[in-house]
CSV table of N, CA and C in Angstrom, one decimal:
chain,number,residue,atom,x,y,z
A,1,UNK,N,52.1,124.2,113.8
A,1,UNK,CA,51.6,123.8,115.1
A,1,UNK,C,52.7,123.8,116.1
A,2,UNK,N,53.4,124.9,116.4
A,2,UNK,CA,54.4,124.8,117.2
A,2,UNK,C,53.8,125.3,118.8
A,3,UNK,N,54.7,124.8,119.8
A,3,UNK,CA,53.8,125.0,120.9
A,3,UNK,C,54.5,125.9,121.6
A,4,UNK,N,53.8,126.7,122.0
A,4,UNK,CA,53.8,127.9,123.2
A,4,UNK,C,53.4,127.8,124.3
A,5,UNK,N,54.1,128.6,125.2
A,5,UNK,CA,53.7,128.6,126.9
A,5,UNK,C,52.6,129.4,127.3
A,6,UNK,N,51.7,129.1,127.5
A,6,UNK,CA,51.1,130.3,128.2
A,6,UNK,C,51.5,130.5,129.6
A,7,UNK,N,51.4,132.0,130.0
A,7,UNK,CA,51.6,132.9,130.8
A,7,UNK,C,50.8,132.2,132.0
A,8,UNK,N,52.2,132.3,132.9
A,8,UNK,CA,51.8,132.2,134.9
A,8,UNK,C,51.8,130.5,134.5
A,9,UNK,N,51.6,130.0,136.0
A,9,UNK,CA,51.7,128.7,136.4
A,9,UNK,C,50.6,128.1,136.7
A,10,UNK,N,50.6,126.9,136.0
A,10,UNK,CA,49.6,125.8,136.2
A,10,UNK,C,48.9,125.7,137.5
A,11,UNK,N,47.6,125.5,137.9
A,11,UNK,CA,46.9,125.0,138.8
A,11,UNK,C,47.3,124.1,139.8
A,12,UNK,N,48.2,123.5,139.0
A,12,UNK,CA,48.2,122.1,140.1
A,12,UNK,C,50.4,122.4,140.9
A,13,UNK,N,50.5,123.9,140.0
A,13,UNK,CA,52.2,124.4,140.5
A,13,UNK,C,52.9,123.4,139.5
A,14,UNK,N,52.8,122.9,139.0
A,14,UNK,CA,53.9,122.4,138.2
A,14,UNK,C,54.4,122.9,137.1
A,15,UNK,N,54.4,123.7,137.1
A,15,UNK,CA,55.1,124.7,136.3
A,15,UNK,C,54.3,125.5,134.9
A,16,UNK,N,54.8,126.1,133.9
A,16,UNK,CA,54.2,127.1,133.1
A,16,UNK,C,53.0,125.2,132.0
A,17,UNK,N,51.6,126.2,131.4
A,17,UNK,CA,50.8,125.3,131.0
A,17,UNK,C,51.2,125.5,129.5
A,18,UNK,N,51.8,124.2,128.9
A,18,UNK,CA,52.2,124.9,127.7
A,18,UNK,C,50.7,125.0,126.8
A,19,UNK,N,51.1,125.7,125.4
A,19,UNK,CA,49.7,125.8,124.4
A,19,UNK,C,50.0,124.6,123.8
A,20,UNK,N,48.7,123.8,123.3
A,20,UNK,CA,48.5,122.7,122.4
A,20,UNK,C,47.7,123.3,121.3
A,21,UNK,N,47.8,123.2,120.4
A,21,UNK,CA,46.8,123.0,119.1
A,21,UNK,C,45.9,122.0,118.9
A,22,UNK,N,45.1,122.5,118.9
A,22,UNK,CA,43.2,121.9,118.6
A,22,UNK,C,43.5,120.2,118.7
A,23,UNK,N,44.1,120.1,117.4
A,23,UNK,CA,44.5,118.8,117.0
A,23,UNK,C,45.4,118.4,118.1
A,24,UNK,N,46.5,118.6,118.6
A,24,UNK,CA,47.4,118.4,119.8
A,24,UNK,C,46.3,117.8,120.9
A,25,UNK,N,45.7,118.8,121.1
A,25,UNK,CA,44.8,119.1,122.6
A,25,UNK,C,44.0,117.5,122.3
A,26,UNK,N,43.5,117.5,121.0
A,26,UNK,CA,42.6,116.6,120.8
A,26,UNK,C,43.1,114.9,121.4
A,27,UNK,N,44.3,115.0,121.0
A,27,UNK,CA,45.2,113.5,121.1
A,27,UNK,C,45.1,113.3,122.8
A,28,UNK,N,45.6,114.5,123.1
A,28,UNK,CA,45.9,113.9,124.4
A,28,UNK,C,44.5,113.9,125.2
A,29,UNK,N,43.5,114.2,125.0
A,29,UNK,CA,42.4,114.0,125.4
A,29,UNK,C,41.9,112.7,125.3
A,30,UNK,N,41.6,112.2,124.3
A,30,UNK,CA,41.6,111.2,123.6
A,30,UNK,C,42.3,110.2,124.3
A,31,UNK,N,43.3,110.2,124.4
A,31,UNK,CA,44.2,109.6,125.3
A,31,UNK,C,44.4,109.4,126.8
A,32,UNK,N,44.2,110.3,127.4
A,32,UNK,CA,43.8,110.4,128.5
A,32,UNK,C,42.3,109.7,128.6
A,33,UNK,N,41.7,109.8,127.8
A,33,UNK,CA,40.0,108.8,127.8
A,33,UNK,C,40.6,107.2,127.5
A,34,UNK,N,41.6,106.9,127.1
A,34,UNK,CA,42.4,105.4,127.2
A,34,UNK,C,41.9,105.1,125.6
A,35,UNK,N,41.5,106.3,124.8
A,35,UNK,CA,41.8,105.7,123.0
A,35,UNK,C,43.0,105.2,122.7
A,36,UNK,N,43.0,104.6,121.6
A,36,UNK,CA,44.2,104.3,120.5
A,36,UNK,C,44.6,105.5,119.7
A,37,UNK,N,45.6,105.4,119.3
A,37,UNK,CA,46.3,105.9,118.2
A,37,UNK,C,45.5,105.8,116.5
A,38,UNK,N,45.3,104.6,116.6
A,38,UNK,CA,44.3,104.3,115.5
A,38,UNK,C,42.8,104.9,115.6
A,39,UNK,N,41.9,104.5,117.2
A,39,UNK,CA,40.7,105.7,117.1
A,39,UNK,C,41.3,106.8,117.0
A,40,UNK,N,42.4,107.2,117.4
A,40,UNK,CA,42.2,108.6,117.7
A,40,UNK,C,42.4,109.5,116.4
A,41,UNK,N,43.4,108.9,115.2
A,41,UNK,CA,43.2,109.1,113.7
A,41,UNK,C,42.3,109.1,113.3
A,42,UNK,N,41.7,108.6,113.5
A,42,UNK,CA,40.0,107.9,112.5
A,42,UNK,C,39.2,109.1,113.0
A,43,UNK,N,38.8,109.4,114.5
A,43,UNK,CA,38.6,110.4,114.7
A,43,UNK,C,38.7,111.8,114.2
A,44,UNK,N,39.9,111.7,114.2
A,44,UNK,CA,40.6,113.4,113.4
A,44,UNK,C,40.5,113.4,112.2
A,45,UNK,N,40.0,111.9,111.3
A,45,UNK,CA,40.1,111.6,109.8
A,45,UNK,C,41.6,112.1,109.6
A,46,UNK,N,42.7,111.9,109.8
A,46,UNK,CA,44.1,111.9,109.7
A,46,UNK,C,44.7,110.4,109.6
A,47,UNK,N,46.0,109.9,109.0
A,47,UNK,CA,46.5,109.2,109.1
A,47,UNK,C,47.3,108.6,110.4
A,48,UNK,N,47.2,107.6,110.5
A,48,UNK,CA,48.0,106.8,111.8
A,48,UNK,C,49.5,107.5,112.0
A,49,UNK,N,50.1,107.5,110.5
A,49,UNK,CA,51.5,108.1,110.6
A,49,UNK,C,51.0,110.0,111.2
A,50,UNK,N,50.2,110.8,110.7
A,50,UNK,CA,49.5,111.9,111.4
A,50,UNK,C,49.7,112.0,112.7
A,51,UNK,N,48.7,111.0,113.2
A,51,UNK,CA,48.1,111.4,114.2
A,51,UNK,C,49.6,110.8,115.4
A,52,UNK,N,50.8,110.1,114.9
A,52,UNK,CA,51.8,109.8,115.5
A,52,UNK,C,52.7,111.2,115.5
A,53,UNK,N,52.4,111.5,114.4
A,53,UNK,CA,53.1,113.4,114.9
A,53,UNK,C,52.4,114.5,115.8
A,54,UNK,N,51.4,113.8,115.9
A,54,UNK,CA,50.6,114.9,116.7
A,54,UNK,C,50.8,114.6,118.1
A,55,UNK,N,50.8,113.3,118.1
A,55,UNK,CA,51.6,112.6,119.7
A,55,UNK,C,52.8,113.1,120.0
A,56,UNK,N,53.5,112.8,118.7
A,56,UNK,CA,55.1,113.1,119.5
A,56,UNK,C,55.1,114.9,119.7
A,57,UNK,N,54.7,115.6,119.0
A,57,UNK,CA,54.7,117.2,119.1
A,57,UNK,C,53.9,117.4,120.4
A,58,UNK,N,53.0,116.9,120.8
A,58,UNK,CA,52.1,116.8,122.2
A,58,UNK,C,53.2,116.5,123.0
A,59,UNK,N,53.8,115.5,123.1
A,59,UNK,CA,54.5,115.0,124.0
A,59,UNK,C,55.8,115.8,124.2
A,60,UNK,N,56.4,116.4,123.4
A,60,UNK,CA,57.6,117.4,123.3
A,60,UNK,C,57.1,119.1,124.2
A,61,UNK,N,55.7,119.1,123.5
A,61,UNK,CA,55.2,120.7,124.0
A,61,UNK,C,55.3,120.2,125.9
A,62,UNK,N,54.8,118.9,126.2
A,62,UNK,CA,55.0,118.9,127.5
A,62,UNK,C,56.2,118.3,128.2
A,63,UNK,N,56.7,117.8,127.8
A,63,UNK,CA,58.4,117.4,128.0
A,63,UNK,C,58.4,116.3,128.7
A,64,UNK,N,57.6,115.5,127.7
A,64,UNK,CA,57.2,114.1,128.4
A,64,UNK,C,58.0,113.1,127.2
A,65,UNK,N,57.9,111.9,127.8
A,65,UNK,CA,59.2,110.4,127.1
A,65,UNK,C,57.6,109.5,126.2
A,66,UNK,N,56.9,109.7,126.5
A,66,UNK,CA,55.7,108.2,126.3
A,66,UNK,C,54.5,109.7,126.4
A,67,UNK,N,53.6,108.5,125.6
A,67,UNK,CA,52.0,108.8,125.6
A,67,UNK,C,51.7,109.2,126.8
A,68,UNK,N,51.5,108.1,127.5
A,68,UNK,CA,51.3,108.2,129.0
A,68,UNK,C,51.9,109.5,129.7
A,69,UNK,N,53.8,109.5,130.0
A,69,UNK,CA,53.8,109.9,130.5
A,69,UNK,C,53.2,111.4,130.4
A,70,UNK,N,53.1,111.8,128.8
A,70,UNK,CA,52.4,113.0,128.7
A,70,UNK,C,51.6,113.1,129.4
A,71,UNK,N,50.1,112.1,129.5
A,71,UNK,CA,48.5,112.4,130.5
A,71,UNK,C,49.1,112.3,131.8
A,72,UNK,N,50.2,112.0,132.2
A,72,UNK,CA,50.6,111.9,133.6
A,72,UNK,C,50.7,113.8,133.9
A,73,UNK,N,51.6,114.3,133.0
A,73,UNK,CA,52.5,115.8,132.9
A,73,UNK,C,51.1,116.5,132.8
A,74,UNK,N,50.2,116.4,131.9
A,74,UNK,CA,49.3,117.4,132.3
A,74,UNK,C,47.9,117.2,132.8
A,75,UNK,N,48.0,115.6,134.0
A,75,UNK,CA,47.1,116.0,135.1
A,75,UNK,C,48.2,117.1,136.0
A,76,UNK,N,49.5,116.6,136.0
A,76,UNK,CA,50.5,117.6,136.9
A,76,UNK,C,49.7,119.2,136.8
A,77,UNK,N,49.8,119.2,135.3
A,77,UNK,CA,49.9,120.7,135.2
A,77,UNK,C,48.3,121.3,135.0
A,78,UNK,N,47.1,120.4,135.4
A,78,UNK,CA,45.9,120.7,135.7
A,78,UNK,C,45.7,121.0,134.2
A,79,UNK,N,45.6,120.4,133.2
A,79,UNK,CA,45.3,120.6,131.9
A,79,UNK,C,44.2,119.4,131.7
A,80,UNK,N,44.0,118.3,132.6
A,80,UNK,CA,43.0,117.7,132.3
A,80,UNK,C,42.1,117.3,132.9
A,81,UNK,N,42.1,118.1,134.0
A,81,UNK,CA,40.8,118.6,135.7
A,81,UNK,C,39.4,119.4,134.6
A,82,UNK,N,39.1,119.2,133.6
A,82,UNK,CA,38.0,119.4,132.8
A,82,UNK,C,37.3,118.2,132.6
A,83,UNK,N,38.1,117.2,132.5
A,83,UNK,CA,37.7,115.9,132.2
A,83,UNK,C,36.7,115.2,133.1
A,84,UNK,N,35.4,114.6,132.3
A,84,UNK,CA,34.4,114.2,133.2
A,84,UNK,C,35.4,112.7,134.1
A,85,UNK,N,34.4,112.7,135.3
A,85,UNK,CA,35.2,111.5,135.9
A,85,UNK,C,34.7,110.3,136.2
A,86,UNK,N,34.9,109.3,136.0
A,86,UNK,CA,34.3,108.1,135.8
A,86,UNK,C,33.6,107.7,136.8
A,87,UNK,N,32.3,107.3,136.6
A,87,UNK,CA,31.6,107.0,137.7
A,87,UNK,C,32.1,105.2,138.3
A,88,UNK,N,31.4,104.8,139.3
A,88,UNK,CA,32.2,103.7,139.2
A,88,UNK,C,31.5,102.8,138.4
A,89,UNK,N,32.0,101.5,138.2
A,89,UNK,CA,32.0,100.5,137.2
A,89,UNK,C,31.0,99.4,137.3
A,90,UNK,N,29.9,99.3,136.4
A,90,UNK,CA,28.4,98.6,137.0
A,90,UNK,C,28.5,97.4,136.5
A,91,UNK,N,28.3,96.7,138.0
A,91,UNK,CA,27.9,95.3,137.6
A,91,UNK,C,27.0,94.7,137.4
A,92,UNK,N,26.5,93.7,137.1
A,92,UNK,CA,25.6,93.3,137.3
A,92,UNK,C,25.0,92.8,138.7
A,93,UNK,N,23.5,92.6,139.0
A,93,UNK,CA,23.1,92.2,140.3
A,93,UNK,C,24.2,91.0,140.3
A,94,UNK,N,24.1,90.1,139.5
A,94,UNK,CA,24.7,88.4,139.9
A,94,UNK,C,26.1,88.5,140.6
A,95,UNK,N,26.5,89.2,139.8
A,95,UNK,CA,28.2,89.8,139.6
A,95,UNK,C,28.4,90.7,141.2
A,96,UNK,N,27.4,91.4,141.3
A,96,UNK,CA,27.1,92.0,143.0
A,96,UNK,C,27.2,91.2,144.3
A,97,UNK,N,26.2,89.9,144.0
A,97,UNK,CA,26.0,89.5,145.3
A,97,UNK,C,27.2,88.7,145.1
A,98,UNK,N,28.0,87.8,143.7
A,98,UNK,CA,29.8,86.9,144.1
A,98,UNK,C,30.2,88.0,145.0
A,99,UNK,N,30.4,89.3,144.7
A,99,UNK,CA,31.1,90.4,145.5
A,99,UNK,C,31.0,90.0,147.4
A,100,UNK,N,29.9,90.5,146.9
A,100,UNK,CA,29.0,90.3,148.8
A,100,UNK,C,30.0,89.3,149.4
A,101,UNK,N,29.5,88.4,148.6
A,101,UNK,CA,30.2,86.7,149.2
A,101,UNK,C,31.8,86.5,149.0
A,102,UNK,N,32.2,87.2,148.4
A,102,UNK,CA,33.7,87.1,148.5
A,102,UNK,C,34.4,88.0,149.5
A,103,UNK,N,33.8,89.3,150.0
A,103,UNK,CA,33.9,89.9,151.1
A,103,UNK,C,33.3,89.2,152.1
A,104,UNK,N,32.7,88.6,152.2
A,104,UNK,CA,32.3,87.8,153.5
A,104,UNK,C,33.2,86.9,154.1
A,105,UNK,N,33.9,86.2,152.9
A,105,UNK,CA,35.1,85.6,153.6
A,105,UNK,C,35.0,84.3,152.5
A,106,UNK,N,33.5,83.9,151.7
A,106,UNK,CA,33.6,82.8,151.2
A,106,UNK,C,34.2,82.4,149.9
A,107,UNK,N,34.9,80.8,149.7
A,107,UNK,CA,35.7,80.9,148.8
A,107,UNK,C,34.8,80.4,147.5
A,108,UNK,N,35.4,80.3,146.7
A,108,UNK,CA,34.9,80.0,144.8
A,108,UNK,C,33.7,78.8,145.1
A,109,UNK,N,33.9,77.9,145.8
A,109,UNK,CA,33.5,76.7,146.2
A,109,UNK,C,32.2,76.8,147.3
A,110,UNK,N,32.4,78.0,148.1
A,110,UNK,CA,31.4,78.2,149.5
A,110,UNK,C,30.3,79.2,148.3
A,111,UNK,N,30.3,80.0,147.6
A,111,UNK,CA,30.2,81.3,146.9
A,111,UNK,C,29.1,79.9,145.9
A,112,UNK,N,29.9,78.8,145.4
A,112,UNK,CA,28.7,78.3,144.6
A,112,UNK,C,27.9,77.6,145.6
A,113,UNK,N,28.0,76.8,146.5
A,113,UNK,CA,27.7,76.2,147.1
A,113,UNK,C,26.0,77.2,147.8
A,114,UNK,N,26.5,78.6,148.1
A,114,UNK,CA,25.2,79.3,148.7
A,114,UNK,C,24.3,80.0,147.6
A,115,UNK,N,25.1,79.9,146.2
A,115,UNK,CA,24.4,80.6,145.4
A,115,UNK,C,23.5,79.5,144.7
A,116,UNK,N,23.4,78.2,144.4
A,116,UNK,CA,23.8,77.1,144.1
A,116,UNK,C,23.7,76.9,141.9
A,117,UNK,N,25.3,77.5,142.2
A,117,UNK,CA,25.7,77.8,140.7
A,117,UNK,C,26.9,76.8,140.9
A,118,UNK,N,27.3,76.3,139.5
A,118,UNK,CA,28.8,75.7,139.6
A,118,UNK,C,30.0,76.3,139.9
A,119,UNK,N,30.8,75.8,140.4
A,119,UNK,CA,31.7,76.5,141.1
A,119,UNK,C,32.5,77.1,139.9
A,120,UNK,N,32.5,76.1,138.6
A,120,UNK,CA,33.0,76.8,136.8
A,120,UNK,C,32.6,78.6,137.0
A,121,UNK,N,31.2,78.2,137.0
A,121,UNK,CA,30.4,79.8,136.7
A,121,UNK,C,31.3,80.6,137.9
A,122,UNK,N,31.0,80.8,139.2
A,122,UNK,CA,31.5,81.3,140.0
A,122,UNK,C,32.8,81.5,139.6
A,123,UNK,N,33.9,80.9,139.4
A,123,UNK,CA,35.2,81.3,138.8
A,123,UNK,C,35.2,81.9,137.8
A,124,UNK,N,34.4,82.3,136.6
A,124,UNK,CA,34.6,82.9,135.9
A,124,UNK,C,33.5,84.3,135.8
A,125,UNK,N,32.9,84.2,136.9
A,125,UNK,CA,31.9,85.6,137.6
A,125,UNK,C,33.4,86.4,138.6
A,126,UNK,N,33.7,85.7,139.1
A,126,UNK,CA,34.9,86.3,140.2
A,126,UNK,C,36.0,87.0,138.9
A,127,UNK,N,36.7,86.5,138.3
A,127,UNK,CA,37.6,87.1,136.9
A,127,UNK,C,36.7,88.0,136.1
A,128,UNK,N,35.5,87.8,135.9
A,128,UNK,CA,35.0,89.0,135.4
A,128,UNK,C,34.9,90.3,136.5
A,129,UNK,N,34.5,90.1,137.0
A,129,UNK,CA,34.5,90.9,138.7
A,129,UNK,C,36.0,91.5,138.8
A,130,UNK,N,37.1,91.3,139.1
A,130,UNK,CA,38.3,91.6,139.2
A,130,UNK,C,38.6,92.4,137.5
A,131,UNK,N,38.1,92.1,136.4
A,131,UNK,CA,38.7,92.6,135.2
A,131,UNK,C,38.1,93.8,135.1
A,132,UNK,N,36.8,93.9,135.7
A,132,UNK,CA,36.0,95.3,135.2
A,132,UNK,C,35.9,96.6,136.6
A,133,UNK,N,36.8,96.0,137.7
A,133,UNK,CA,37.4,96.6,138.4
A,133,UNK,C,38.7,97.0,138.4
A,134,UNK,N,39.7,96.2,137.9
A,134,UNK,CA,40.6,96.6,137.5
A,134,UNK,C,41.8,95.9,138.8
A,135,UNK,N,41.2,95.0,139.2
A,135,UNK,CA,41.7,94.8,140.6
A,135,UNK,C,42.9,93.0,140.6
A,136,UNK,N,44.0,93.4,141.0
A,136,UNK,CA,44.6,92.1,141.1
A,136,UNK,C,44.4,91.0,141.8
A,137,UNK,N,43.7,91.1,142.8
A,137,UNK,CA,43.2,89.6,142.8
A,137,UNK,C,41.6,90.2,144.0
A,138,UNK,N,41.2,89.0,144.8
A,138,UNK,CA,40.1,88.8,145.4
A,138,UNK,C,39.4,90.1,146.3
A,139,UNK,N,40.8,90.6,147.4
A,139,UNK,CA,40.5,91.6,148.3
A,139,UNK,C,41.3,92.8,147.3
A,140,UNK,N,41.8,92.9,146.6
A,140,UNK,CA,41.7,94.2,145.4
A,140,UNK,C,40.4,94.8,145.2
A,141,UNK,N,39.8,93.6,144.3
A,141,UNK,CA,38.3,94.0,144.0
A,141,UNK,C,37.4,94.2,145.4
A,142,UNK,N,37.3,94.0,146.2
A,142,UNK,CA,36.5,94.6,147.3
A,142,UNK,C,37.2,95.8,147.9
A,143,UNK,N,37.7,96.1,148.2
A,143,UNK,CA,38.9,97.1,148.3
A,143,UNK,C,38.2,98.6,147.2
A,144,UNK,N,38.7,97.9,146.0
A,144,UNK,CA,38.1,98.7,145.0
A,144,UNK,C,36.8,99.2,144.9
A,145,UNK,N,35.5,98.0,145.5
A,145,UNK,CA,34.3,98.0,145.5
A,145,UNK,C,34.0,98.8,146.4
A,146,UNK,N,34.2,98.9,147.3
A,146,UNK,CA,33.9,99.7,148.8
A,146,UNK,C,34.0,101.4,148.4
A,147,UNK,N,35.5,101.3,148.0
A,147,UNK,CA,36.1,102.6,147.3
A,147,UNK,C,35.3,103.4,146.5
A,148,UNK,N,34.3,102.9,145.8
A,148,UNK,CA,33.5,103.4,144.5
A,148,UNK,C,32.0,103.0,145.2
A,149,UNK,N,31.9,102.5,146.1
A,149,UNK,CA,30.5,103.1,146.8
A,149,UNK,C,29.7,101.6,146.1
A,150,UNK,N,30.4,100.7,145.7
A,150,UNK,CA,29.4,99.4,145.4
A,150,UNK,C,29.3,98.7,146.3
A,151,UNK,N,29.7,98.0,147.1
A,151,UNK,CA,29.6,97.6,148.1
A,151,UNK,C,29.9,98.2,149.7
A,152,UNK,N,29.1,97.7,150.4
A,152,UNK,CA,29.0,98.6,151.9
A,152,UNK,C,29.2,97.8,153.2
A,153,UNK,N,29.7,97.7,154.1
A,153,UNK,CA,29.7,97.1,155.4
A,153,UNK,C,28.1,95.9,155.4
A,154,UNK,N,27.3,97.2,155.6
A,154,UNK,CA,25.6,96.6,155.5
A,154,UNK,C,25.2,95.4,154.4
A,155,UNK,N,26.1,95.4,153.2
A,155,UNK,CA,25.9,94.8,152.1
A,155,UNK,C,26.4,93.3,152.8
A,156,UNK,N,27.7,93.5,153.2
A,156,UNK,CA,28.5,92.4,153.5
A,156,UNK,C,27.4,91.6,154.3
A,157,UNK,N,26.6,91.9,155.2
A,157,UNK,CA,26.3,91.5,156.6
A,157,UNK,C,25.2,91.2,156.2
A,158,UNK,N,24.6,91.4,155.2
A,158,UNK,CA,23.3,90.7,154.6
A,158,UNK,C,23.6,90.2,153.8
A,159,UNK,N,24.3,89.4,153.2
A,159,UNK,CA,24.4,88.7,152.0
A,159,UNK,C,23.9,87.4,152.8
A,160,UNK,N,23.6,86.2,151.9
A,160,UNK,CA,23.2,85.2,152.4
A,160,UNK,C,24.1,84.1,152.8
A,161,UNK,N,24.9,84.5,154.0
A,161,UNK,CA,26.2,83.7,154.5
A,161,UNK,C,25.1,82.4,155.0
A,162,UNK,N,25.9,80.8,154.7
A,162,UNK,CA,25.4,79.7,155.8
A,162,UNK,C,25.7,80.4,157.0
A,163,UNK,N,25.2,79.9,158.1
A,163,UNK,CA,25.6,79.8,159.7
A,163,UNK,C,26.8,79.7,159.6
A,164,UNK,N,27.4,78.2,159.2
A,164,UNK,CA,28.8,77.7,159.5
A,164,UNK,C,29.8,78.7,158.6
A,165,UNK,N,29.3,79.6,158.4
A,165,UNK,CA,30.3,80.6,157.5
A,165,UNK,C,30.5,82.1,157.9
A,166,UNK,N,29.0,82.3,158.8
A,166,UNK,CA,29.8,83.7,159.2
A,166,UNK,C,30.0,83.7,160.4
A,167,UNK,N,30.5,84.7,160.1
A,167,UNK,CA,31.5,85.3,161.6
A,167,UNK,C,31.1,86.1,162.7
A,168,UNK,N,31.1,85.7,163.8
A,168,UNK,CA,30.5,86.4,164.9
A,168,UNK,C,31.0,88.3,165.0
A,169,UNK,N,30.4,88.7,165.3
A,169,UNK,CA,30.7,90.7,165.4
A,169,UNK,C,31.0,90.7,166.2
């Protein structure tokens, strides 16, 4: 399974696309989908210590230090512009409208107060909200939301703000 270059330059210019083998190609796909080392053996029906040679030979064919850095090297080198792309990430309605209301302006406390949930629930609707976005804190996740087409300007401006809470346009 030794790796070869194929001929002319990668899509994306970063230089020559090297060849991977089936099994190679497989890992880093795999990986690039955010598998383990352990699915990704089990998958291949190969050994953990295996499928750790097929990483490191993957990673050497691209002249990469880490796992990662490899799926970094060959989005560089347009080797994994095949890859379906993640739609954005669905929440639930409930999990929707905390959104609304946290883009509105209101806090953990205003958010249960208009939904009328405990503020407990609300705190841990907002942390689930931020984990399945992927977002570091409050305006991350709306930031993120907006970005991925879940929430909208129009969204914001209809949510069910009290009076004493929204803000004049």
């Amino acid at each position: 399974m030794s790796s070869r270059v194929a001929g002319g330059p990668s899509p994306a210019g970063g230089g020559p696309v090297p060849y991977l083998a089936p099994a190679l190609r497989t890992v880093l796909l795999r990986a690039a989908e955010g598998a383990t080392l352990r699915q990704i053996a089990k998958e291949l029906r190969v050994s953990e210590v295996t499928a750790r040679g097929y990483s490191a030979r993957m990673q050497d064919a691209l002249g990469a230090c880490t796992l990662a850095h490899a799926v970094h090297r060959a989005h560089q080198l347009g080797m994994l512009d095949d890859l379906p792309k993640p739609g954005p990430p669905l929440l639930p309605p409930g999990y929707l409208e905390v959104l609304r209301l946290i883009a509105a302006g209101l806090s953990n406390s205003g958010i249960a107060a208009t939904l009328g949930r405990p503020e407990y629930t609300v705190m841990d609707q907002v942390r689930r909200i931020r984990a399945r976005l992927g977002a570091r804190d409050r305006s991350h996740a709306v930031a993120l939301a907006m970005a991925a087409g879940l929430l909208s300007v129009e969204d914001v401006l209809q949510s069910r703000v009290p009076p004493s809470c929204a803000h004049s346009a």
